[in-house]
């Protein structure tokens, strides 16, 4: 398989390749050069990448498509142009969220009719497209993300036991994650509780350390403006960490039946949900709802899409 991607260093992408390898899929990756994230988008660029970066990527992808591959998997909408231009390989396109619901969604929508199969992260994303889609969210490593004693996790991080800890699991500068809203919500929550509430943020933390943060926190707070299927929510569920989140992507579906947890559309709803979760002072039943989100289940389903596409291609 030839896999094209915007960010080959993304943890969930590397996990996907390893999982597919266990299902007998060998792959070669071609990635867009340059950095993948920016707090702003300048004219003529996508993130910190220039149009020239994407042109070089397209040329490499087209050249690789002439190699000995059975299928091309385009990961993220902006990788789709060379995928649909090459005439030889059947194409599976995976959409991650912002590539459909964000600034460059119009590019994705124009290319979707020209691929053989589309994988999306949520039912909401599928509803945005006028074609059949496979809803396969990114999987969670249930061995790595698992419950552990909260006191031990807090000791490891040096967090005070005398405060309630609300985890905002992103760098504050990532605009789409809306840190100002998280800070505003927590400030209001402090007015309702007679105890210290600390808002913890994360920057430059290895993914392998994230389970410690999840287990140390009383609750994970997600205030994103848009998402596909946020991994942090599923990872928190796997650790039995309560979640309070905006109603983005597949979050309402994922948190259905997970208690204590809450989904809100307005600041008052987020405040109310966060207050209730903190007052409950208990872990969630999220892991019971995360078992169908394992890496193995994800790999099995993606491999099934490949087989279906190859069968149809003859």
PDB file of C-alpha atoms in Angstrom, residues 99-240:
ATOM      1  CA  UNK A  99     -10.060  18.746   6.400  1.00  0.00           C
ATOM      2  CA  UNK A 100     -13.818  18.490   5.924  1.00  0.00           C
ATOM      3  CA  UNK A 101     -15.237  20.897   8.489  1.00  0.00           C
ATOM      4  CA  UNK A 102     -12.514  23.555   8.411  1.00  0.00           C
ATOM      5  CA  UNK A 103     -11.094  26.187   6.075  1.00  0.00           C
ATOM      6  CA  UNK A 104     -10.101  23.818   3.281  1.00  0.00           C
ATOM      7  CA  UNK A 105     -13.197  21.647   3.388  1.00  0.00           C
ATOM      8  CA  UNK A 106     -14.160  22.861  -0.086  1.00  0.00           C
ATOM      9  CA  UNK A 107     -11.063  21.148  -1.512  1.00  0.00           C
ATOM     10  CA  UNK A 108     -12.033  17.870   0.105  1.00  0.00           C
ATOM     11  CA  UNK A 109     -15.642  18.060  -1.067  1.00  0.00           C
ATOM     12  CA  UNK A 110     -14.581  18.476  -4.698  1.00  0.00           C
ATOM     13  CA  UNK A 111     -12.325  15.425  -4.580  1.00  0.00           C
ATOM     14  CA  UNK A 112     -14.492  13.018  -2.564  1.00  0.00           C
ATOM     15  CA  UNK A 113     -16.576  11.894  -5.590  1.00  0.00           C
ATOM     16  CA  UNK A 114     -13.404  10.723  -7.360  1.00  0.00           C
ATOM     17  CA  UNK A 115     -12.110   8.212  -4.780  1.00  0.00           C
ATOM     18  CA  UNK A 116     -13.150   4.592  -4.328  1.00  0.00           C
ATOM     19  CA  UNK A 117     -13.922   4.702  -0.602  1.00  0.00           C
ATOM     20  CA  UNK A 118     -14.084   7.319   2.140  1.00  0.00           C
ATOM     21  CA  UNK A 119     -13.323   6.776   5.825  1.00  0.00           C
ATOM     22  CA  UNK A 120     -14.554   9.398   8.296  1.00  0.00           C
ATOM     23  CA  UNK A 121     -14.251   9.742  12.057  1.00  0.00           C
ATOM     24  CA  UNK A 122     -17.892  10.280  12.967  1.00  0.00           C
ATOM     25  CA  UNK A 123     -21.504  10.053  11.818  1.00  0.00           C
ATOM     26  CA  UNK A 124     -21.609  13.848  11.742  1.00  0.00           C
ATOM     27  CA  UNK A 125     -18.802  13.904   9.183  1.00  0.00           C
ATOM     28  CA  UNK A 126     -20.539  11.234   7.128  1.00  0.00           C
ATOM     29  CA  UNK A 127     -23.694  13.359   7.069  1.00  0.00           C
ATOM     30  CA  UNK A 128     -21.697  16.182   5.465  1.00  0.00           C
ATOM     31  CA  UNK A 129     -20.986  14.112   2.361  1.00  0.00           C
ATOM     32  CA  UNK A 130     -23.367  13.011  -0.357  1.00  0.00           C
ATOM     33  CA  UNK A 131     -22.020   9.451  -0.574  1.00  0.00           C
ATOM     34  CA  UNK A 132     -21.632   6.311   1.493  1.00  0.00           C
ATOM     35  CA  UNK A 133     -18.808   6.472   4.047  1.00  0.00           C
ATOM     36  CA  UNK A 134     -17.124   4.089   6.454  1.00  0.00           C
ATOM     37  CA  UNK A 135     -17.187   5.519   9.991  1.00  0.00           C
ATOM     38  CA  UNK A 136     -13.950   4.313  11.609  1.00  0.00           C
ATOM     39  CA  UNK A 137     -12.555   6.570  14.353  1.00  0.00           C
ATOM     40  CA  UNK A 138      -8.905   6.404  15.302  1.00  0.00           C
ATOM     41  CA  UNK A 139      -8.292   3.573  17.744  1.00  0.00           C
ATOM     42  CA  UNK A 140      -7.028   3.761  21.318  1.00  0.00           C
ATOM     43  CA  UNK A 141      -4.207   1.711  22.801  1.00  0.00           C
ATOM     44  CA  UNK A 142      -6.166   0.200  25.675  1.00  0.00           C
ATOM     45  CA  UNK A 143      -3.011  -1.282  27.214  1.00  0.00           C
ATOM     46  CA  UNK A 144      -1.254   2.081  27.432  1.00  0.00           C
ATOM     47  CA  UNK A 145      -4.350   4.072  28.367  1.00  0.00           C
ATOM     48  CA  UNK A 146      -5.722   2.301  31.406  1.00  0.00           C
ATOM     49  CA  UNK A 147      -6.778   3.290  34.933  1.00  0.00           C
ATOM     50  CA  UNK A 148      -4.104   3.706  37.578  1.00  0.00           C
ATOM     51  CA  UNK A 149      -4.241   5.054  41.162  1.00  0.00           C
ATOM     52  CA  UNK A 150      -4.793   8.802  41.037  1.00  0.00           C
ATOM     53  CA  UNK A 151      -2.524   9.477  44.015  1.00  0.00           C
ATOM     54  CA  UNK A 152       0.402   7.752  42.295  1.00  0.00           C
ATOM     55  CA  UNK A 153      -0.146   9.733  39.074  1.00  0.00           C
ATOM     56  CA  UNK A 154      -0.287  13.016  41.003  1.00  0.00           C
ATOM     57  CA  UNK A 155       2.866  12.195  42.910  1.00  0.00           C
ATOM     58  CA  UNK A 156       4.646  11.530  39.633  1.00  0.00           C
ATOM     59  CA  UNK A 157       3.575  14.911  38.226  1.00  0.00           C
ATOM     60  CA  UNK A 158       3.963  16.847  41.460  1.00  0.00           C
ATOM     61  CA  UNK A 159       0.320  17.912  41.494  1.00  0.00           C
ATOM     62  CA  UNK A 160      -1.184  18.978  44.799  1.00  0.00           C
ATOM     63  CA  UNK A 161      -3.673  16.665  46.487  1.00  0.00           C
ATOM     64  CA  UNK A 162      -5.313  19.745  47.977  1.00  0.00           C
ATOM     65  CA  UNK A 163      -6.813  20.914  44.678  1.00  0.00           C
ATOM     66  CA  UNK A 164      -9.166  19.662  42.008  1.00  0.00           C
ATOM     67  CA  UNK A 165      -7.342  19.335  38.690  1.00  0.00           C
ATOM     68  CA  UNK A 166      -9.040  20.081  35.349  1.00  0.00           C
ATOM     69  CA  UNK A 167      -6.947  18.880  32.401  1.00  0.00           C
ATOM     70  CA  UNK A 168      -6.920  20.858  29.150  1.00  0.00           C
ATOM     71  CA  UNK A 169      -4.860  18.373  27.096  1.00  0.00           C
ATOM     72  CA  UNK A 170      -3.446  20.757  24.484  1.00  0.00           C
ATOM     73  CA  UNK A 171      -1.019  23.682  24.167  1.00  0.00           C
ATOM     74  CA  UNK A 172      -2.973  26.901  24.910  1.00  0.00           C
ATOM     75  CA  UNK A 173      -1.883  28.448  21.596  1.00  0.00           C
ATOM     76  CA  UNK A 174      -3.764  25.935  19.444  1.00  0.00           C
ATOM     77  CA  UNK A 175      -6.578  28.230  18.361  1.00  0.00           C
ATOM     78  CA  UNK A 176      -9.074  25.553  17.342  1.00  0.00           C
ATOM     79  CA  UNK A 177      -8.907  24.058  20.866  1.00  0.00           C
ATOM     80  CA  UNK A 178     -10.157  27.391  22.302  1.00  0.00           C
ATOM     81  CA  UNK A 179      -8.135  27.679  25.512  1.00  0.00           C
ATOM     82  CA  UNK A 180      -9.657  31.112  26.347  1.00  0.00           C
ATOM     83  CA  UNK A 181     -13.044  29.393  26.636  1.00  0.00           C
ATOM     84  CA  UNK A 182     -11.619  26.669  28.877  1.00  0.00           C
ATOM     85  CA  UNK A 183     -10.061  29.283  31.140  1.00  0.00           C
ATOM     86  CA  UNK A 184     -13.308  31.264  31.227  1.00  0.00           C
ATOM     87  CA  UNK A 185     -15.337  28.163  32.133  1.00  0.00           C
ATOM     88  CA  UNK A 186     -12.962  27.139  34.920  1.00  0.00           C
ATOM     89  CA  UNK A 187     -12.922  30.670  36.348  1.00  0.00           C
ATOM     90  CA  UNK A 188     -16.726  30.529  36.615  1.00  0.00           C
ATOM     91  CA  UNK A 189     -16.618  27.038  38.136  1.00  0.00           C
ATOM     92  CA  UNK A 190     -14.348  28.342  40.907  1.00  0.00           C
ATOM     93  CA  UNK A 191     -17.165  30.677  41.953  1.00  0.00           C
ATOM     94  CA  UNK A 192     -19.437  27.659  42.542  1.00  0.00           C
ATOM     95  CA  UNK A 193     -17.057  25.467  44.531  1.00  0.00           C
ATOM     96  CA  UNK A 194     -15.522  25.915  47.970  1.00  0.00           C
ATOM     97  CA  UNK A 195     -12.236  24.324  46.985  1.00  0.00           C
ATOM     98  CA  UNK A 196      -9.245  25.098  44.818  1.00  0.00           C
ATOM     99  CA  UNK A 197      -9.641  24.271  41.119  1.00  0.00           C
ATOM    100  CA  UNK A 198      -6.503  24.198  38.970  1.00  0.00           C
ATOM    101  CA  UNK A 199      -6.557  24.262  35.169  1.00  0.00           C
ATOM    102  CA  UNK A 200      -3.685  22.138  33.866  1.00  0.00           C
ATOM    103  CA  UNK A 201      -2.435  22.524  30.284  1.00  0.00           C
ATOM    104  CA  UNK A 202      -0.031  20.341  28.307  1.00  0.00           C
ATOM    105  CA  UNK A 203       2.758  21.337  25.930  1.00  0.00           C
ATOM    106  CA  UNK A 204       5.544  19.186  24.471  1.00  0.00           C
ATOM    107  CA  UNK A 205       4.620  16.131  26.535  1.00  0.00           C
ATOM    108  CA  UNK A 206       5.493  12.747  24.978  1.00  0.00           C
ATOM    109  CA  UNK A 207       2.387  10.776  24.153  1.00  0.00           C
ATOM    110  CA  UNK A 208       3.661   7.924  26.319  1.00  0.00           C
ATOM    111  CA  UNK A 209       3.247  10.174  29.371  1.00  0.00           C
ATOM    112  CA  UNK A 210      -0.345  11.167  28.628  1.00  0.00           C
ATOM    113  CA  UNK A 211      -1.908   8.289  30.632  1.00  0.00           C
ATOM    114  CA  UNK A 212      -0.288   9.729  33.775  1.00  0.00           C
ATOM    115  CA  UNK A 213      -1.904  13.110  33.145  1.00  0.00           C
ATOM    116  CA  UNK A 214      -5.275  11.505  32.401  1.00  0.00           C
ATOM    117  CA  UNK A 215      -5.192   9.504  35.626  1.00  0.00           C
ATOM    118  CA  UNK A 216      -3.977  12.429  37.717  1.00  0.00           C
ATOM    119  CA  UNK A 217      -6.805  14.694  36.553  1.00  0.00           C
ATOM    120  CA  UNK A 218     -10.252  14.876  38.112  1.00  0.00           C
ATOM    121  CA  UNK A 219     -11.754  15.672  34.718  1.00  0.00           C
ATOM    122  CA  UNK A 220     -10.709  16.346  31.138  1.00  0.00           C
ATOM    123  CA  UNK A 221     -12.099  19.559  29.642  1.00  0.00           C
ATOM    124  CA  UNK A 222     -12.396  19.875  25.855  1.00  0.00           C
ATOM    125  CA  UNK A 223     -13.617  23.208  24.475  1.00  0.00           C
ATOM    126  CA  UNK A 224     -12.713  22.733  20.813  1.00  0.00           C
ATOM    127  CA  UNK A 225     -14.468  24.711  18.117  1.00  0.00           C
ATOM    128  CA  UNK A 226     -14.484  21.669  15.842  1.00  0.00           C
ATOM    129  CA  UNK A 227     -13.205  18.085  15.886  1.00  0.00           C
ATOM    130  CA  UNK A 228     -13.605  14.844  14.004  1.00  0.00           C
ATOM    131  CA  UNK A 229     -13.130  12.176  16.653  1.00  0.00           C
ATOM    132  CA  UNK A 230     -10.810  13.634  19.304  1.00  0.00           C
ATOM    133  CA  UNK A 231      -8.377  11.016  20.569  1.00  0.00           C
ATOM    134  CA  UNK A 232      -8.014  12.726  23.936  1.00  0.00           C
ATOM    135  CA  UNK A 233     -11.668  12.061  24.747  1.00  0.00           C
ATOM    136  CA  UNK A 234     -11.351   8.362  23.896  1.00  0.00           C
ATOM    137  CA  UNK A 235      -8.057   8.092  25.793  1.00  0.00           C
ATOM    138  CA  UNK A 236      -9.612   9.718  28.859  1.00  0.00           C
ATOM    139  CA  UNK A 237     -12.506   7.270  28.635  1.00  0.00           C
ATOM    140  CA  UNK A 238     -10.039   4.377  28.564  1.00  0.00           C
ATOM    141  CA  UNK A 239      -8.529   5.719  31.819  1.00  0.00           C
ATOM    142  CA  UNK A 240     -11.991   6.161  33.405  1.00  0.00           C
TER     143      UNK A 240
END
